[in-house]
Coordinates of C-alpha atoms and ligand atoms in Angstrom, one line a residue:
M1 CA 0.0 0.0 0.0
R2 CA 1.5 3.3 -1.0
F3 CA 0.9 6.7 0.7
Q4 CA 1.9 10.1 -0.7
G5 CA 3.2 12.8 1.6
I6 CA 5.7 15.6 1.4
A7 CA 9.4 14.8 0.9
A8 CA 10.9 16.2 4.1
S9 CA 14.4 14.7 4.2
P10 CA 16.1 12.8 1.4
G11 CA 17.1 9.2 1.5
I12 CA 15.5 5.8 1.3
G13 CA 14.9 3.8 4.5
V14 CA 13.6 0.2 4.7
G15 CA 12.7 -1.8 7.8
P16 CA 10.1 -2.8 10.3
V17 CA 7.7 -0.2 11.4
H18 CA 7.7 1.2 15.0
V19 CA 4.5 3.1 15.7
I20 CA 4.5 5.9 18.3
I21 CA 1.1 6.2 19.9
P22 CA 0.1 9.5 21.5
E23 CA -0.5 9.1 25.2
D24 CA -4.2 9.9 25.0
H25 CA -4.8 7.3 22.3
A26 CA -2.8 4.6 24.0
V27 CA -5.2 4.6 27.0
K28 CA -6.9 1.2 27.1
D29 CA -10.3 0.6 28.6
F30 CA -10.1 -2.5 30.8
P31 CA -12.0 -3.3 34.0
I32 CA -10.4 -3.4 37.4
A33 CA -11.0 -6.4 39.7
A34 CA -12.8 -5.6 43.0
D35 CA -9.7 -6.4 45.1
R36 CA -7.5 -4.1 42.9
V37 CA -9.7 -0.9 43.3
E38 CA -7.7 0.6 46.2
A39 CA -4.4 -0.2 44.6
E40 CA -5.6 1.5 41.4
I41 CA -6.6 4.6 43.4
A42 CA -3.2 4.7 45.0
F43 CA -1.5 4.3 41.6
F44 CA -3.6 7.2 40.3
E45 CA -2.6 9.3 43.4
S46 CA 1.1 8.6 42.8
A47 CA 0.8 9.7 39.2
L48 CA -0.8 12.9 40.3
Q49 CA 2.0 13.4 42.9
A50 CA 4.7 12.8 40.3
S51 CA 3.1 15.2 37.9
R52 CA 2.9 17.8 40.7
R53 CA 6.6 17.4 41.3
D54 CA 7.4 17.8 37.6
L55 CA 5.4 21.0 37.6
E56 CA 7.0 22.4 40.7
Q57 CA 10.4 21.8 39.3
I58 CA 9.6 23.4 36.0
R59 CA 7.9 26.3 37.8
H60 CA 11.0 26.8 40.0
G61 CA 13.3 26.8 37.0
I62 CA 11.2 29.4 35.1
A63 CA 10.7 31.7 38.0
H64 CA 14.5 31.6 38.7
E65 CA 15.6 32.1 35.1
L66 CA 12.8 34.2 33.5
G67 CA 10.9 35.7 36.4
E68 CA 7.6 35.1 38.3
Q69 CA 5.4 36.4 35.5
E70 CA 6.4 33.6 33.2
A71 CA 6.0 31.0 35.8
T72 CA 2.4 31.7 36.6
I73 CA 1.0 29.4 33.8
Y74 CA 2.4 26.5 35.9
D75 CA 0.4 27.7 38.9
A76 CA -2.7 27.2 36.9
Q77 CA -1.6 23.7 35.9
M78 CA -0.8 22.8 39.5
M79 CA -4.2 24.0 40.6
M80 CA -5.7 21.6 38.0
V81 CA -3.7 18.7 39.5
D82 CA -4.8 19.6 43.0
D83 CA -8.5 20.0 42.1
P84 CA -10.6 18.0 44.6
D85 CA -13.4 17.6 42.0
L86 CA -10.9 15.8 39.7
R87 CA -9.9 13.4 42.5
R88 CA -13.5 12.8 43.5
A89 CA -14.6 12.0 40.0
V90 CA -11.7 9.7 39.2
H91 CA -11.9 7.8 42.5
E92 CA -15.6 7.3 41.9
S93 CA -15.0 6.0 38.4
I94 CA -12.3 3.6 39.6
R95 CA -14.7 2.4 42.3
G96 CA -17.1 1.7 39.4
R97 CA -14.3 -0.7 38.2
R98 CA -12.8 1.4 35.4
N99 CA -9.0 1.8 35.3
A100 CA -7.2 5.0 36.3
G101 CA -6.1 6.0 32.7
V102 CA -9.6 5.8 31.2
S103 CA -11.2 7.4 34.3
F104 CA -8.8 10.3 34.2
R105 CA -8.8 10.9 30.5
D106 CA -12.6 10.9 30.3
Y107 CA -12.8 13.5 33.1
M108 CA -10.3 15.7 31.4
T109 CA -12.0 15.4 28.0
A110 CA -15.3 16.5 29.6
V111 CA -13.6 19.5 31.3
A112 CA -12.0 20.5 28.0
A113 CA -15.3 20.2 26.2
R114 CA -17.0 22.5 28.7
L115 CA -14.3 25.1 28.2
E116 CA -14.6 24.9 24.5
R117 CA -18.2 26.2 24.8
V118 CA -17.5 29.2 27.0
Q119 CA -17.3 32.7 25.5
D120 CA -14.5 33.9 27.7
E121 CA -11.3 34.1 25.7
Y122 CA -9.1 33.6 28.7
L123 CA -10.9 30.5 29.9
R124 CA -10.9 29.0 26.3
E125 CA -7.1 29.4 26.3
R126 CA -6.9 27.3 29.4
R127 CA -7.8 24.4 27.2
S128 CA -4.2 24.0 26.1
D129 CA -3.1 23.9 29.8
I130 CA -5.7 21.1 30.4
L131 CA -4.2 19.1 27.5
D132 CA -0.7 19.7 28.9
V133 CA -1.8 18.4 32.3
E134 CA -3.6 15.5 30.8
R135 CA -0.5 14.4 28.8
R136 CA 1.7 14.8 31.8
V137 CA -0.4 12.7 34.1
L138 CA -1.1 10.0 31.4
R139 CA 2.6 9.7 30.9
H140 CA 3.0 8.8 34.5
L141 CA 0.1 6.5 34.4
M142 CA 1.3 4.6 31.3
G143 CA 5.0 5.0 31.1
D144 CA 6.4 7.5 28.6
T145 CA 5.6 6.1 25.2
R146 CA 7.8 8.7 23.5
Q147 CA 10.8 7.2 25.2
G148 CA 10.6 4.7 22.5
L149 CA 12.0 7.4 20.2
S150 CA 15.4 7.5 21.9
G151 CA 15.6 4.0 23.1
L152 CA 14.6 1.8 20.1
E153 CA 15.9 -1.7 20.5
A154 CA 16.3 -2.6 16.9
P155 CA 16.5 -0.6 13.7
A156 CA 13.1 0.6 12.6
V157 CA 11.0 3.1 10.6
I158 CA 9.2 5.4 13.0
V159 CA 5.6 6.2 12.2
A160 CA 3.8 8.9 14.3
H161 CA 1.0 11.4 14.1
E162 CA 3.5 14.2 14.9
I163 CA 7.2 14.3 15.7
G164 CA 8.5 17.5 17.3
P165 CA 11.9 19.0 16.4
S166 CA 13.4 18.1 19.7
D167 CA 12.1 14.5 19.3
V168 CA 14.0 14.3 16.0
A169 CA 17.1 15.7 17.6
L170 CA 16.9 12.9 20.1
L171 CA 16.4 10.0 17.7
D172 CA 19.1 7.4 17.8
R173 CA 20.6 7.7 14.3
R174 CA 21.9 4.1 14.2
R175 CA 18.5 2.7 14.9
V176 CA 16.2 5.0 13.1
L177 CA 15.9 4.1 9.4
G178 CA 13.5 6.9 8.6
F179 CA 10.3 8.5 9.9
V180 CA 6.9 9.2 8.7
A181 CA 4.5 11.7 10.3
E182 CA 0.9 12.6 9.5
V183 CA 1.4 16.4 9.9
G184 CA 4.2 18.9 9.1
G185 CA 5.7 20.7 6.1
R186 CA 9.0 20.7 4.2
T187 CA 10.4 23.6 6.2
S188 CA 9.0 22.5 9.6
H189 CA 11.9 22.3 12.0
S190 CA 11.4 18.5 12.4
A191 CA 12.1 18.2 8.7
I192 CA 15.1 20.5 8.9
V193 CA 16.6 18.6 11.8
A194 CA 16.0 15.3 9.9
R195 CA 17.9 16.7 6.9
G196 CA 20.7 17.8 9.1
R197 CA 21.0 14.4 10.7
G198 CA 20.6 12.4 7.4
I199 CA 17.4 10.7 8.5
P200 CA 15.0 10.0 5.5
A201 CA 11.6 11.5 6.3
V202 CA 8.2 11.9 4.8
V203 CA 5.6 14.2 6.4
A204 CA 2.0 15.1 5.9
V205 CA 1.0 11.5 5.2
R206 CA -2.6 11.8 6.0
G207 CA -4.3 8.9 7.8
V208 CA -1.3 6.6 7.9
M209 CA -1.7 5.9 11.6
Q210 CA -5.0 4.0 10.8
H211 CA -3.2 1.5 8.7
V212 CA 0.1 0.7 10.4
K213 CA 1.0 -1.6 13.2
N214 CA 4.3 -2.5 14.8
G215 CA 6.3 -5.0 12.8
D216 CA 4.8 -4.1 9.4
L217 CA 7.5 -3.5 6.7
G218 CA 7.9 0.1 5.7
I219 CA 9.8 1.9 3.0
V220 CA 10.3 5.7 3.5
D221 CA 11.3 7.4 0.2
G222 CA 12.4 10.9 1.3
F223 CA 13.1 12.0 -2.2
R224 CA 9.6 11.5 -3.6
G225 CA 7.7 11.9 -0.4
E226 CA 6.3 8.3 -0.5
F227 CA 5.7 5.7 2.1
E228 CA 5.2 2.2 1.0
L229 CA 3.6 -0.2 3.6
N230 CA 4.1 -3.9 3.3
P231 CA 5.4 -3.7 -0.3
D232 CA 5.2 -6.6 -2.7
A233 CA 8.3 -8.0 -4.3
A234 CA 8.0 -5.7 -7.4
A235 CA 7.8 -2.6 -5.2
S236 CA 10.7 -3.7 -3.1
G237 CA 12.8 -4.3 -6.2
R238 CA 12.0 -0.8 -7.5
Y239 CA 13.2 0.8 -4.3
R240 CA 16.4 -1.2 -4.3
A241 CA 17.1 -0.1 -7.8
R242 CA 16.4 3.5 -6.9
R243 CA 18.7 3.3 -3.9
A244 CA 21.5 2.0 -6.2
R245 CA 21.0 5.0 -8.6
V246 CA 21.1 7.4 -5.6
D247 CA 24.4 5.8 -4.5
T248 CA 25.9 6.4 -7.9
G249 CA 25.0 10.1 -7.9
T250 CA 26.4 10.4 -4.3
Q251 CA 29.7 9.0 -5.5
A252 CA 29.9 11.6 -8.3
L253 CA 29.2 14.3 -5.8
A254 CA 31.8 13.1 -3.3
A255 CA 34.4 13.8 -5.9
L256 CA 33.6 17.6 -5.6
R257 CA 34.5 17.7 -2.0
D258 CA 37.8 19.6 -2.3
L259 CA 36.8 21.7 -5.3
P260 CA 35.7 25.3 -4.8
A261 CA 32.1 26.6 -5.4
V262 CA 33.1 28.6 -8.4
T263 CA 31.2 29.2 -11.6
P264 CA 32.7 28.3 -15.1
D265 CA 33.4 32.0 -15.6
G266 CA 35.3 32.2 -12.4
F267 CA 32.8 33.8 -9.9
K268 CA 33.3 32.4 -6.4
V269 CA 30.3 31.9 -4.2
D270 CA 30.7 31.2 -0.4
L271 CA 29.0 27.9 0.1
A272 CA 28.4 27.1 3.7
A273 CA 26.4 24.6 5.7
N274 CA 23.5 24.8 8.2
I275 CA 23.7 22.8 11.4
E276 CA 21.5 22.3 14.4
L277 CA 23.7 20.2 16.8
P278 CA 27.4 20.6 17.5
A279 CA 28.0 16.9 16.5
E280 CA 27.1 17.7 12.9
V281 CA 30.3 19.6 12.4
E282 CA 32.1 16.5 11.2
G283 CA 29.6 16.1 8.4
V284 CA 30.2 19.8 7.4
L285 CA 33.9 19.1 7.0
E286 CA 33.2 15.9 5.1
V287 CA 31.2 17.7 2.4
G288 CA 33.9 20.4 2.0
A289 CA 31.9 23.5 3.1
D290 CA 33.4 27.0 3.2
G291 CA 32.1 27.5 6.7
I292 CA 28.9 27.2 8.8
G293 CA 26.4 29.8 7.6
L294 CA 23.7 29.0 10.2
F295 CA 24.2 27.3 13.5
R296 CA 20.7 27.1 15.0
T297 CA 21.8 27.4 18.6
E298 CA 18.2 27.1 20.0
F299 CA 18.5 23.3 19.9
F300 CA 20.8 23.7 22.8
Y301 CA 17.8 25.0 24.8
L302 CA 15.3 22.4 23.9
D303 CA 14.6 19.0 25.5
R304 CA 16.2 19.7 28.9
A305 CA 14.8 20.6 32.3
E306 CA 16.6 23.9 32.7
L307 CA 18.4 26.6 30.8
P308 CA 22.0 25.8 29.6
G309 CA 24.6 27.9 31.4
E310 CA 27.0 30.3 29.8
D311 CA 30.1 28.1 30.3
E312 CA 28.3 25.1 28.8
Q313 CA 27.4 27.1 25.8
Y314 CA 30.9 28.5 25.5
R315 CA 32.5 25.1 25.5
A316 CA 30.2 23.8 22.8
Y317 CA 30.5 26.9 20.6
R318 CA 34.3 27.0 21.1
A319 CA 34.6 23.3 20.0
V320 CA 32.7 24.1 16.8
A321 CA 34.7 27.3 16.1
E322 CA 38.0 25.5 16.7
R323 CA 37.1 22.5 14.5
M324 CA 36.0 24.8 11.6
S325 CA 38.9 27.3 11.9
P326 CA 39.9 29.1 9.8
R327 CA 36.5 28.8 8.1
P328 CA 33.8 31.1 9.6
V329 CA 30.9 29.9 11.8
I330 CA 27.8 32.1 12.1
F331 CA 26.0 31.5 15.4
R332 CA 22.4 32.4 15.1
T333 CA 21.3 33.5 18.6
M334 CA 18.4 31.7 20.2
D335 CA 15.3 31.5 17.9
L336 CA 12.8 30.0 20.4
G337 CA 9.1 29.9 20.0
G338 CA 7.0 29.0 16.9
D339 CA 7.5 25.2 16.6
K340 CA 10.6 25.3 18.8
V341 CA 9.3 25.3 22.4
A342 CA 10.7 24.2 25.7
S343 CA 8.2 24.1 28.5
Y344 CA 10.6 25.6 31.0
L345 CA 10.8 28.7 28.8
G346 CA 7.1 29.5 29.1
T347 CA 6.9 29.8 25.3
T348 CA 3.9 27.5 24.9
H349 CA 0.2 28.2 24.4
E350 CA -0.2 30.8 21.8
T351 CA -3.0 31.0 19.2
N352 CA -0.5 32.1 16.5
P353 CA 2.9 31.0 17.7
F354 CA 4.7 32.0 14.5
L355 CA 3.4 35.5 14.9
G356 CA 3.9 35.7 18.6
Y357 CA 6.5 35.4 21.3
R358 CA 9.3 34.1 19.1
G359 CA 12.9 34.7 18.1
I360 CA 14.4 38.1 18.9
R361 CA 11.2 39.1 20.8
F362 CA 11.6 36.3 23.2
A363 CA 15.4 37.0 23.6
L364 CA 15.0 40.7 24.2
S365 CA 12.4 40.2 26.9
H366 CA 14.9 38.0 28.8
P367 CA 18.0 40.2 28.6
E368 CA 20.0 38.2 31.2
V369 CA 19.5 34.9 29.4
F370 CA 20.2 36.5 26.1
R371 CA 23.4 38.2 27.3
A372 CA 24.7 35.0 28.7
Q373 CA 24.4 33.5 25.2
I374 CA 26.0 36.5 23.6
R375 CA 28.9 36.4 26.0
A376 CA 29.4 32.7 25.3
I377 CA 29.6 33.4 21.5
Y378 CA 32.1 36.3 22.0
R379 CA 34.2 34.1 24.2
A380 CA 34.2 31.3 21.6
S381 CA 35.4 33.9 19.1
A382 CA 38.9 33.9 20.7
H383 CA 39.2 30.3 19.3
G384 CA 38.1 30.6 15.6
R385 CA 36.4 32.8 13.1
V386 CA 33.1 33.5 14.7
R387 CA 30.2 35.6 13.5
M388 CA 26.8 36.2 15.1
M389 CA 23.3 37.0 13.8
F390 CA 19.9 37.7 15.2
P391 CA 16.7 36.0 14.0
M392 CA 13.3 37.4 13.3
I393 CA 14.3 41.1 13.4
S394 CA 11.3 43.2 12.3
S395 CA 12.5 46.8 13.1
L396 CA 15.6 48.9 13.6
E397 CA 14.7 49.3 17.2
E398 CA 15.0 45.5 17.7
L399 CA 18.4 45.4 16.0
R400 CA 19.6 48.3 18.1
A401 CA 18.4 46.7 21.3
A402 CA 20.2 43.5 20.4
L403 CA 23.4 45.4 19.5
D404 CA 23.2 47.3 22.7
L405 CA 23.2 44.0 24.6
C406 CA 26.3 43.0 22.6
G407 CA 28.0 46.2 23.8
R408 CA 27.1 45.4 27.4
A409 CA 28.3 41.8 27.0
R410 CA 31.6 43.1 25.6
A411 CA 32.0 45.5 28.5
E412 CA 31.4 42.6 31.0
L413 CA 34.0 40.5 29.2
D414 CA 36.5 43.4 29.3
R415 CA 36.0 43.8 33.0
A416 CA 36.5 40.0 33.5
G417 CA 39.6 40.1 31.3
S418 CA 38.1 37.5 28.9
A419 CA 39.5 37.3 25.4
Y420 CA 37.3 37.8 22.3
D421 CA 37.5 38.9 18.7
R422 CA 37.1 42.7 18.8
D423 CA 36.1 42.7 15.2
L424 CA 33.5 40.0 15.4
E425 CA 30.9 40.6 12.6
V426 CA 27.4 40.9 13.9
G427 CA 24.6 40.6 11.3
L428 CA 20.9 39.8 11.2
M429 CA 18.5 37.6 9.4
I430 CA 16.0 39.0 7.0
E431 CA 12.9 36.9 7.7
T432 CA 10.0 39.3 7.9
P433 CA 8.5 41.6 5.2
S434 CA 9.1 44.6 7.5
A435 CA 12.8 43.8 7.6
V436 CA 12.9 43.6 3.8
W437 CA 11.5 47.1 3.6
V438 CA 13.9 48.6 6.1
A439 CA 16.9 46.5 4.9
D440 CA 18.7 49.7 4.0
L441 CA 18.4 51.0 7.5
L442 CA 19.3 47.7 9.1
A443 CA 22.3 47.2 6.7
R444 CA 23.8 50.5 7.9
E445 CA 24.1 49.2 11.5
A446 CA 24.9 45.5 10.8
R447 CA 27.8 43.9 9.1
F448 CA 25.8 41.4 6.9
L449 CA 22.3 40.2 6.1
S450 CA 21.3 36.6 5.8
I451 CA 17.9 35.9 4.3
G452 CA 15.9 33.2 6.1
T453 CA 13.6 32.2 3.2
N454 CA 11.8 29.6 5.3
D455 CA 10.2 32.3 7.4
L456 CA 10.3 35.1 4.8
I457 CA 8.1 33.0 2.5
Q458 CA 5.6 32.2 5.2
Y459 CA 5.3 35.8 6.3
T460 CA 5.3 37.3 2.8
L461 CA 2.7 34.9 1.5
A462 CA 0.8 34.5 4.8
M463 CA 1.3 30.7 4.4
D464 CA 2.1 28.7 7.6
R465 CA 5.3 26.8 6.9
D466 CA 4.1 24.0 9.1
N467 CA 0.7 23.5 7.7
Q468 CA 0.5 20.6 5.3
R469 CA -2.7 21.9 3.8
M470 CA -1.0 25.0 2.6
S471 CA 2.2 23.3 1.3
H472 CA 1.3 23.6 -2.3
L473 CA 0.8 27.4 -1.9
Y474 CA 4.1 27.9 0.0
E475 CA 6.0 29.1 -3.0
P476 CA 9.6 30.2 -3.1
L477 CA 9.3 31.3 -6.7
S478 CA 6.4 33.6 -6.3
P479 CA 7.0 37.1 -7.7
A480 CA 6.4 38.6 -4.2
V481 CA 9.2 36.5 -2.8
L482 CA 11.6 37.1 -5.7
R483 CA 11.1 40.9 -5.5
S484 CA 11.7 40.7 -1.7
L485 CA 15.0 38.9 -2.4
R486 CA 16.0 41.4 -5.0
H487 CA 15.2 44.4 -2.8
T488 CA 17.1 42.9 0.1
V489 CA 20.2 42.1 -1.9
H490 CA 20.1 45.6 -3.5
S491 CA 19.8 47.3 -0.1
G492 CA 22.6 45.3 1.4
H493 CA 25.0 46.0 -1.5
Q494 CA 24.2 49.7 -1.4
A495 CA 25.5 49.7 2.1
Q496 CA 28.5 47.6 1.1
R497 CA 27.3 44.6 3.1
W498 CA 27.4 41.0 1.9
V499 CA 24.0 39.2 1.7
G500 CA 23.5 35.5 2.2
V501 CA 20.5 33.1 2.0
C502 CA 20.3 30.3 4.6
G503 CA 16.7 29.0 4.2
E504 CA 15.9 25.7 2.5
M505 CA 15.4 27.4 -0.8
A506 CA 19.1 27.8 -1.2
G507 CA 19.5 24.0 -1.1
D508 CA 17.6 23.4 -4.3
P509 CA 20.2 23.4 -7.2
R510 CA 17.9 25.4 -9.6
H511 CA 16.9 27.8 -7.0
A512 CA 20.5 28.3 -5.9
I513 CA 21.3 29.4 -9.5
L514 CA 18.5 31.9 -9.4
L515 CA 19.8 33.2 -6.1
L516 CA 23.3 33.5 -7.6
G517 CA 21.8 35.5 -10.4
L518 CA 19.9 37.8 -8.0
G519 CA 23.3 38.8 -6.6
V520 CA 23.4 36.7 -3.4
D521 CA 27.0 36.4 -2.1
E522 CA 26.7 33.4 0.2
L523 CA 24.5 30.3 0.3
S524 CA 24.1 28.2 3.4
V525 CA 22.5 24.8 3.0
S526 CA 22.1 21.4 4.6
C527 CA 25.0 19.0 4.3
F528 CA 23.0 16.8 2.1
D529 CA 22.3 19.6 -0.4
L530 CA 25.7 21.1 -0.3
P531 CA 27.5 18.9 -2.9
R532 CA 24.4 19.2 -5.3
V533 CA 24.4 23.0 -5.0
K534 CA 28.2 23.0 -5.6
A535 CA 27.8 20.9 -8.7
A536 CA 25.1 23.3 -10.0
L537 CA 27.2 26.4 -9.3
R538 CA 30.2 24.8 -11.1
S539 CA 28.0 24.2 -14.2
V540 CA 26.3 27.6 -14.8
P541 CA 28.2 30.8 -15.6
V542 CA 27.3 33.7 -13.4
L543 CA 26.4 35.8 -16.5
K544 CA 23.9 33.3 -17.5
A545 CA 22.5 33.2 -13.9
R546 CA 22.1 37.0 -13.9
A547 CA 20.3 37.0 -17.2
L548 CA 18.0 34.2 -16.0
A549 CA 17.3 36.1 -12.8
E550 CA 16.3 39.2 -14.8
R551 CA 13.8 37.1 -16.9
A552 CA 12.5 35.4 -13.7
L553 CA 11.8 38.8 -12.2
A554 CA 9.8 39.7 -15.2
C555 CA 7.5 36.6 -14.9
D556 CA 4.1 37.3 -13.4
H557 CA 3.6 34.0 -11.7
A558 CA 5.6 31.2 -10.0
E559 CA 4.8 28.5 -12.5
A560 CA 6.3 30.6 -15.3
V561 CA 9.5 31.0 -13.3
R562 CA 9.7 27.2 -12.7
A563 CA 9.2 26.5 -16.4
L564 CA 12.0 29.0 -17.2
L565 CA 14.4 27.4 -14.7
H566 CA 13.8 24.0 -16.2
A567 CA 14.1 25.2 -19.8
E568 CA 17.3 27.1 -19.2
L569 CA 19.1 24.9 -16.7
D570 CA 18.2 21.3 -17.4
T571 CA 20.5 21.2 -20.4
V572 CA 23.5 22.5 -18.4
L573 CA 23.1 20.9 -15.0
P574 CA 24.7 17.4 -14.5
D575 CA 22.3 14.5 -15.0
Y576 CA 22.5 13.3 -11.5
L577 CA 20.9 16.6 -10.3
L578 CA 17.9 16.1 -12.5
G579 CA 17.2 12.4 -11.9
D580 CA 13.7 10.9 -11.8
G581 CA 12.1 12.8 -9.0
D582 CA 15.3 12.5 -6.9
E583 CA 15.7 16.3 -6.6
A584 CA 16.0 17.4 -3.0
Ligands
PEP1 C1 14.7 30.6 7.9 O1 13.6 31.0 8.4 O2 14.8 30.5 6.6 C2 15.8 30.1 8.7 C3 16.9 29.8 8.2 O3 15.5 30.0 10.1 P1 14.6 28.8 10.7 O4 14.3 27.8 9.6 O5 15.4 28.2 11.8 O6 13.4 29.5 11.1
MG2 MG1 13.7 31.5 10.5

């Protein structure tokens, strides 16, 4: 049986399926024997106590690091755990011989449904707290089913309704052959982390959970966005043949490793890599990148019980800077919020998280936490070629506030006698339409601009990058996006600043040529995409790329740009970049 989804991370993975069941679905309705009733009530009480301890710990951490205000949402959650009505109802249900899991889940479902109907906005928002509490207590009642993600016993293809970015960061690379999720988009951070870690993935596979069970055979085709369940012999043979073709292309690309990213007419492009975890630095060296153009440092902050300290960050950043030296490394400061949330940061529960408390907004409202990171980055700069940039800037005031914190961090380091690069380049990401339109002002006060197309596309087109229903409309080639790119490059160059692109768009060989033609100076892409982009850059003269970009800008819709790129490039790009649906 074949399912079609979105190709999220390239590669082909074959193996037995391991299904991840969300806690609330995994609750089984079985009766309790009369002599087990009291023990079941005690079991339920111990799960409540354990949940309360979790919440106290999280609350303590947040109050300490971020202040009392942020911690109050956990007070509300603790009140829910302590609610005498909850206890009474669940005890009564257990005495009626239903098990603790079902009794508790049904009570919480009824409370959530009641809130759904109320008019009061504040109370309606409490619904997500109820879900949070429900999940936490069920996890204690049933054991943490998600632990299966990091502790798989044998190699498997993971199938789940949803896999968060920090879950993907935790996957055991040796055991996970690939993953399939029912939701998500190509530029969701789960997909990005999977690409960084070389895990084949297909997302937005609607309804797949209804059909799979543990032990089925699954094939994840992360090139075409297909998932094949229990394939027959013919289908298995097809995938084996495709895997062999992919391997041949990979060998051809490996030969480019030590060659520069230079066009046939001698134009050198800085071709850097994106990483999410310090361990990925070895992969960056293997593909022969000119540097790291985007280190998403926020992964440091996810999936842990408390904030990382300055020294811990310094050691990690220093190791990366040293390993890459003399090549540059751009540390993007914490970009938390959106789909990257850590419960101890208090970034959860927003109606529009991508338009909310995210990126630089979060960082600026926690200046102590932000400054500790900035200091760690400056300190690492004594050991390599370090640059720093800020995410999600939408105004000059935000940039100035962030630069001001850099000034204070430097003064603190001076007082402490710590060494750092006094000429460290500080830049910013252009990810919002407002930043595009004030790029000239921003470029005057920063040393470089790096365009984050993943966000810029979603904000320019008002298309959620995570929403699988919108994915066909999330269009890098739309005239609105191309004009934004051109305007940004022009504004940066007017101010004598270099301009890079570090969103996923730069990783597509044809799009990379278009970006070259638009005047972009640096491209930063995943390690998988890097050799392909290098092969493309080495095949197309910059003069041709510029002429192509002019024609692309004159097109009035995206499909025309796509047709133009195919017509002009498919005859010049190497065959293995064009292969049958194997494009990244
Ligand atoms: C982007 O938005 O293009 C980007 C590179 O940042 P992120 O994907 O982490 O939001
Ligand atoms: Mg972004």
